[in-house]
């Protein structure tokens, strides 16, 4: 696949950060870890990876804004462009030696995501996309799965944990979904969940309580793989509402109807 100069910059930043994460993954027991909140951790690996990514991106485009998970947003003098970065999506997996984590980098132009990269250094899987240019896994073009009914589908989700999310509401959603589908999965990295939808591994995915850096790259990846994405209100403000429901045309619509069923009253 032909990549633009900007996408090449993003890929190189992701690969460089991934190399650092791979080294730290092998020595995870020696990492310094801090607690940001209940069940929410940050390690020296996260911080080092974000610095690598930021240095690479800002060297190439110093006027662009930068929004990363670790640290405050930096406004760019450009005004139209912003990098949205999660240097280690799946920190809890990483710290437990589970090889499901990723680097996620997206480029936003005038409030629209125009390029994205998701990289899992543990499996050497590199997902790339540009608006109008398709979605790829290690240069193989991606298409979302073609299943048309939930009963044939495997659906990904996010599971709220200690200190995060509305546990009761999620359990109702899960009860509704699990009665309609062939299987439900949770990876522990929203970026990879969305990449799996784009790759046709998951037929759909839903989650609330997300942040822009969790989903920005994945949103474009799914769209460029022929998928449909909405927020929980049926609109397209996924970054603003911190919610997402996605799949192909049929599954996204059916999944949205199921997860939004009213909570039963006594």
Short mmCIF file of C-alpha atoms in Angstrom, two decimals:
data_model
loop_
_atom_site.label_atom_id
_atom_site.label_comp_id
_atom_site.label_asym_id
_atom_site.label_seq_id
_atom_site.Cartn_x
_atom_site.Cartn_y
_atom_site.Cartn_z
CA UNK A 1 0.00 0.00 0.00
CA UNK A 2 1.13 3.56 -0.70
CA UNK A 3 1.34 5.73 2.41
CA UNK A 4 1.35 9.50 2.63
CA UNK A 5 4.28 11.28 4.26
CA UNK A 6 2.17 11.97 7.35
CA UNK A 7 1.10 8.36 7.73
CA UNK A 8 4.72 7.27 7.40
CA UNK A 9 5.61 9.62 10.25
CA UNK A 10 2.85 8.08 12.36
CA UNK A 11 3.95 4.54 11.55
CA UNK A 12 7.56 5.24 12.43
CA UNK A 13 6.51 6.83 15.73
CA UNK A 14 4.34 3.82 16.58
CA UNK A 15 7.06 1.32 15.68
CA UNK A 16 9.67 3.20 17.70
CA UNK A 17 7.40 3.37 20.74
CA UNK A 18 6.49 -0.29 20.23
CA UNK A 19 10.13 -1.28 20.32
CA UNK A 20 10.48 0.48 23.67
CA UNK A 21 7.32 -1.21 24.99
CA UNK A 22 8.58 -4.63 23.87
CA UNK A 23 11.76 -4.16 25.89
CA UNK A 24 9.79 -3.07 28.95
CA UNK A 25 7.31 -5.93 28.51
CA UNK A 26 10.18 -8.34 28.97
CA UNK A 27 11.16 -6.62 32.22
CA UNK A 28 7.70 -5.70 33.45
CA UNK A 29 8.42 -6.76 37.03
CA UNK A 30 11.06 -4.01 37.27
CA UNK A 31 8.84 -1.14 36.04
CA UNK A 32 7.88 1.77 38.23
CA UNK A 33 4.08 1.91 38.45
CA UNK A 34 1.84 4.69 39.76
CA UNK A 35 -1.89 4.63 40.48
CA UNK A 36 -3.91 7.37 38.72
CA UNK A 37 -7.17 6.21 40.27
CA UNK A 38 -8.96 3.02 41.35
CA UNK A 39 -7.94 0.29 38.92
CA UNK A 40 -6.13 2.87 36.74
CA UNK A 41 -2.36 2.56 36.41
CA UNK A 42 0.45 4.35 34.63
CA UNK A 43 3.93 2.90 34.27
CA UNK A 44 7.27 4.23 33.19
CA UNK A 45 6.61 2.34 29.97
CA UNK A 46 3.54 4.51 29.20
CA UNK A 47 5.42 7.72 29.91
CA UNK A 48 8.50 6.73 27.91
CA UNK A 49 6.40 5.59 24.94
CA UNK A 50 4.42 8.85 24.90
CA UNK A 51 7.62 10.91 24.93
CA UNK A 52 8.98 8.89 22.00
CA UNK A 53 5.77 9.38 20.02
CA UNK A 54 5.44 13.05 20.83
CA UNK A 55 9.08 13.77 19.94
CA UNK A 56 8.70 11.98 16.58
CA UNK A 57 5.40 13.63 15.67
CA UNK A 58 6.31 17.13 16.79
CA UNK A 59 9.65 16.95 15.01
CA UNK A 60 7.74 16.32 11.78
CA UNK A 61 4.87 18.76 12.42
CA UNK A 62 5.80 21.16 15.26
CA UNK A 63 2.74 23.37 14.76
CA UNK A 64 0.17 20.60 15.33
CA UNK A 65 -1.67 20.18 18.62
CA UNK A 66 -1.13 17.11 20.78
CA UNK A 67 -3.59 15.21 22.98
CA UNK A 68 -2.10 12.22 24.76
CA UNK A 69 -3.40 10.07 27.58
CA UNK A 70 -0.44 10.87 29.81
CA UNK A 71 -0.39 14.65 30.30
CA UNK A 72 -2.33 17.78 29.47
CA UNK A 73 -3.36 18.72 25.94
CA UNK A 74 -1.03 21.03 24.03
CA UNK A 75 -2.72 23.44 21.64
CA UNK A 76 -0.97 23.85 18.31
CA UNK A 77 -0.38 27.12 16.50
CA UNK A 78 -1.71 25.43 13.38
CA UNK A 79 -5.25 25.35 14.78
CA UNK A 80 -6.58 22.80 12.27
CA UNK A 81 -4.55 19.72 13.19
CA UNK A 82 -4.22 17.62 16.33
CA UNK A 83 -2.47 14.37 17.14
CA UNK A 84 -4.51 12.07 19.43
CA UNK A 85 -2.31 9.47 21.10
CA UNK A 86 -2.58 6.55 23.49
CA UNK A 87 1.01 5.38 24.03
CA UNK A 88 -0.07 2.17 25.77
CA UNK A 89 -3.69 1.13 25.46
CA UNK A 90 -4.09 -1.88 27.72
CA UNK A 91 -1.75 -0.93 30.56
CA UNK A 92 -3.36 -3.44 32.93
CA UNK A 93 -2.80 -6.25 30.41
CA UNK A 94 0.78 -5.05 29.92
CA UNK A 95 1.52 -5.06 33.65
CA UNK A 96 0.09 -8.58 34.00
CA UNK A 97 2.11 -9.99 31.12
CA UNK A 98 -0.90 -10.34 28.81
CA UNK A 99 0.20 -9.64 25.19
CA UNK A 100 -2.89 -7.62 24.26
CA UNK A 101 -1.89 -3.96 24.29
CA UNK A 102 -1.28 -1.34 21.65
CA UNK A 103 0.02 2.02 20.56
CA UNK A 104 -2.72 4.18 19.02
CA UNK A 105 -2.07 7.36 17.01
CA UNK A 106 -4.67 9.38 15.14
CA UNK A 107 -4.48 12.62 13.18
CA UNK A 108 -7.44 14.98 13.40
CA UNK A 109 -7.93 17.72 10.80
CA UNK A 110 -10.69 20.29 11.34
CA UNK A 111 -12.43 17.94 13.81
CA UNK A 112 -12.32 14.96 11.42
CA UNK A 113 -10.03 11.94 11.85
CA UNK A 114 -8.00 11.62 8.64
CA UNK A 115 -5.35 9.03 9.52
CA UNK A 116 -4.77 6.36 12.13
CA UNK A 117 -2.27 3.76 13.29
CA UNK A 118 -2.76 0.98 15.84
CA UNK A 119 0.22 -1.26 16.62
CA UNK A 120 0.47 -4.29 18.89
CA UNK A 121 4.21 -4.86 19.37
CA UNK A 122 3.63 -8.22 21.10
CA UNK A 123 2.12 -9.71 17.93
CA UNK A 124 3.79 -7.36 15.41
CA UNK A 125 0.38 -6.41 13.99
CA UNK A 126 0.31 -2.94 12.43
CA UNK A 127 -3.07 -1.47 11.47
CA UNK A 128 -3.01 1.64 9.27
CA UNK A 129 -5.63 3.80 7.61
CA UNK A 130 -6.13 7.10 5.81
CA UNK A 131 -9.41 8.71 4.90
CA UNK A 132 -10.38 7.53 1.43
CA UNK A 133 -7.43 5.14 1.26
CA UNK A 134 -8.73 2.00 2.93
CA UNK A 135 -7.70 0.09 6.04
CA UNK A 136 -4.79 -2.34 6.27
CA UNK A 137 -3.20 -4.91 8.57
CA UNK A 138 0.50 -5.30 7.76
CA UNK A 139 -0.29 -4.12 4.20
CA UNK A 140 -3.21 -6.56 3.77
CA UNK A 141 -6.45 -4.75 3.00
CA UNK A 142 -9.17 -5.13 5.62
CA UNK A 143 -12.93 -5.55 5.37
CA UNK A 144 -15.38 -5.84 8.23
CA UNK A 145 -17.14 -9.19 8.63
CA UNK A 146 -20.15 -9.86 6.41
CA UNK A 147 -22.43 -11.61 8.90
CA UNK A 148 -25.91 -10.13 8.89
CA UNK A 149 -27.50 -11.44 12.09
CA UNK A 150 -26.45 -11.21 15.74
CA UNK A 151 -27.04 -14.91 16.35
CA UNK A 152 -24.03 -15.70 14.13
CA UNK A 153 -21.84 -12.95 15.57
CA UNK A 154 -19.04 -12.55 18.09
CA UNK A 155 -19.28 -9.15 19.76
CA UNK A 156 -16.58 -7.28 21.65
CA UNK A 157 -17.26 -5.04 24.62
CA UNK A 158 -15.65 -3.04 27.38
CA UNK A 159 -16.24 -4.18 30.96
CA UNK A 160 -16.25 -1.46 33.63
CA UNK A 161 -14.01 -2.13 36.59
CA UNK A 162 -13.20 -0.70 40.01
CA UNK A 163 -13.86 3.03 40.01
CA UNK A 164 -15.05 3.21 36.40
CA UNK A 165 -18.42 3.09 34.69
CA UNK A 166 -21.96 2.22 35.64
CA UNK A 167 -21.70 -1.44 36.57
CA UNK A 168 -25.44 -2.00 36.90
CA UNK A 169 -26.21 -0.46 33.50
CA UNK A 170 -23.49 -2.52 31.84
CA UNK A 171 -24.80 -5.75 33.34
CA UNK A 172 -28.22 -5.01 31.83
CA UNK A 173 -26.63 -4.32 28.43
CA UNK A 174 -24.58 -7.51 28.67
CA UNK A 175 -27.63 -9.56 29.63
CA UNK A 176 -29.45 -8.25 26.57
CA UNK A 177 -26.51 -8.85 24.22
CA UNK A 178 -25.44 -12.28 25.46
CA UNK A 179 -28.92 -13.64 24.82
CA UNK A 180 -28.71 -12.62 21.14
CA UNK A 181 -25.17 -13.48 20.01
CA UNK A 182 -22.79 -16.39 19.44
CA UNK A 183 -20.20 -14.99 21.84
CA UNK A 184 -19.00 -11.94 23.76
CA UNK A 185 -15.32 -11.02 24.14
CA UNK A 186 -13.28 -8.47 26.10
CA UNK A 187 -9.65 -7.81 25.09
CA UNK A 188 -8.72 -5.10 27.58
CA UNK A 189 -7.57 -2.63 24.90
CA UNK A 190 -10.29 -0.61 23.16
CA UNK A 191 -7.97 0.24 20.28
CA UNK A 192 -7.44 -3.44 19.57
CA UNK A 193 -11.16 -4.15 20.00
CA UNK A 194 -11.88 -1.67 17.18
CA UNK A 195 -9.02 -3.02 15.08
CA UNK A 196 -10.52 -6.49 15.45
CA UNK A 197 -13.85 -5.20 14.15
CA UNK A 198 -12.09 -3.67 11.13
CA UNK A 199 -10.29 -6.98 10.54
CA UNK A 200 -13.51 -9.00 10.71
CA UNK A 201 -12.42 -10.87 13.84
CA UNK A 202 -15.21 -9.27 15.86
CA UNK A 203 -18.54 -8.63 14.18
CA UNK A 204 -19.30 -5.65 16.40
CA UNK A 205 -18.31 -3.78 19.54
CA UNK A 206 -19.84 -1.47 22.11
CA UNK A 207 -18.51 0.49 25.06
CA UNK A 208 -19.08 3.66 27.07
CA UNK A 209 -16.75 5.65 29.31
CA UNK A 210 -14.03 5.87 26.69
CA UNK A 211 -11.60 8.69 25.91
CA UNK A 212 -10.69 10.17 22.51
CA UNK A 213 -7.28 8.47 22.51
CA UNK A 214 -8.95 5.08 23.01
CA UNK A 215 -11.05 5.23 19.85
CA UNK A 216 -9.91 7.97 17.44
CA UNK A 217 -7.71 5.77 15.23
CA UNK A 218 -10.11 2.82 15.43
CA UNK A 219 -13.10 4.86 14.26
CA UNK A 220 -11.44 5.66 10.94
CA UNK A 221 -10.03 2.13 10.62
CA UNK A 222 -13.54 0.65 10.83
CA UNK A 223 -15.06 3.17 8.43
CA UNK A 224 -12.32 2.58 5.88
CA UNK A 225 -12.89 -1.17 6.24
CA UNK A 226 -16.52 -0.66 5.25
CA UNK A 227 -18.00 -0.54 8.74
CA UNK A 228 -20.46 1.74 10.50
CA UNK A 229 -19.80 3.64 13.71
CA UNK A 230 -22.07 5.69 15.95
CA UNK A 231 -22.25 6.94 19.50
CA UNK A 232 -24.91 5.68 21.90
CA UNK A 233 -27.30 8.41 20.73
CA UNK A 234 -27.11 7.31 17.09
CA UNK A 235 -24.96 10.29 16.16
CA UNK A 236 -21.31 10.66 15.21
CA UNK A 237 -19.92 12.43 18.28
CA UNK A 238 -18.04 9.41 19.61
CA UNK A 239 -15.17 11.51 20.93
CA UNK A 240 -17.53 13.89 22.72
CA UNK A 241 -19.92 11.32 24.19
CA UNK A 242 -17.18 8.80 25.08
CA UNK A 243 -19.32 6.02 23.60
CA UNK A 244 -19.23 3.79 20.55
CA UNK A 245 -21.27 1.09 18.80
CA UNK A 246 -19.85 -0.39 15.59
CA UNK A 247 -19.98 -3.24 13.10
CA UNK A 248 -21.09 -3.69 9.53
CA UNK A 249 -24.31 -2.01 8.42
CA UNK A 250 -26.55 -4.80 9.68
CA UNK A 251 -24.77 -5.70 12.91
CA UNK A 252 -24.18 -2.11 14.02
CA UNK A 253 -27.87 -1.33 13.71
CA UNK A 254 -28.99 -4.53 15.44
CA UNK A 255 -26.42 -4.18 18.23
CA UNK A 256 -27.47 -0.58 18.88
CA UNK A 257 -31.07 -1.67 19.28
CA UNK A 258 -30.13 -4.40 21.74
CA UNK A 259 -27.80 -2.43 24.00
CA UNK A 260 -30.27 0.46 24.20
CA UNK A 261 -33.20 -1.65 25.30
CA UNK A 262 -34.82 -0.11 28.39
CA UNK A 263 -33.61 -1.24 31.77
CA UNK A 264 -36.39 -3.40 33.27
CA UNK A 265 -38.24 -1.82 36.14
CA UNK A 266 -39.57 -3.76 39.09
#
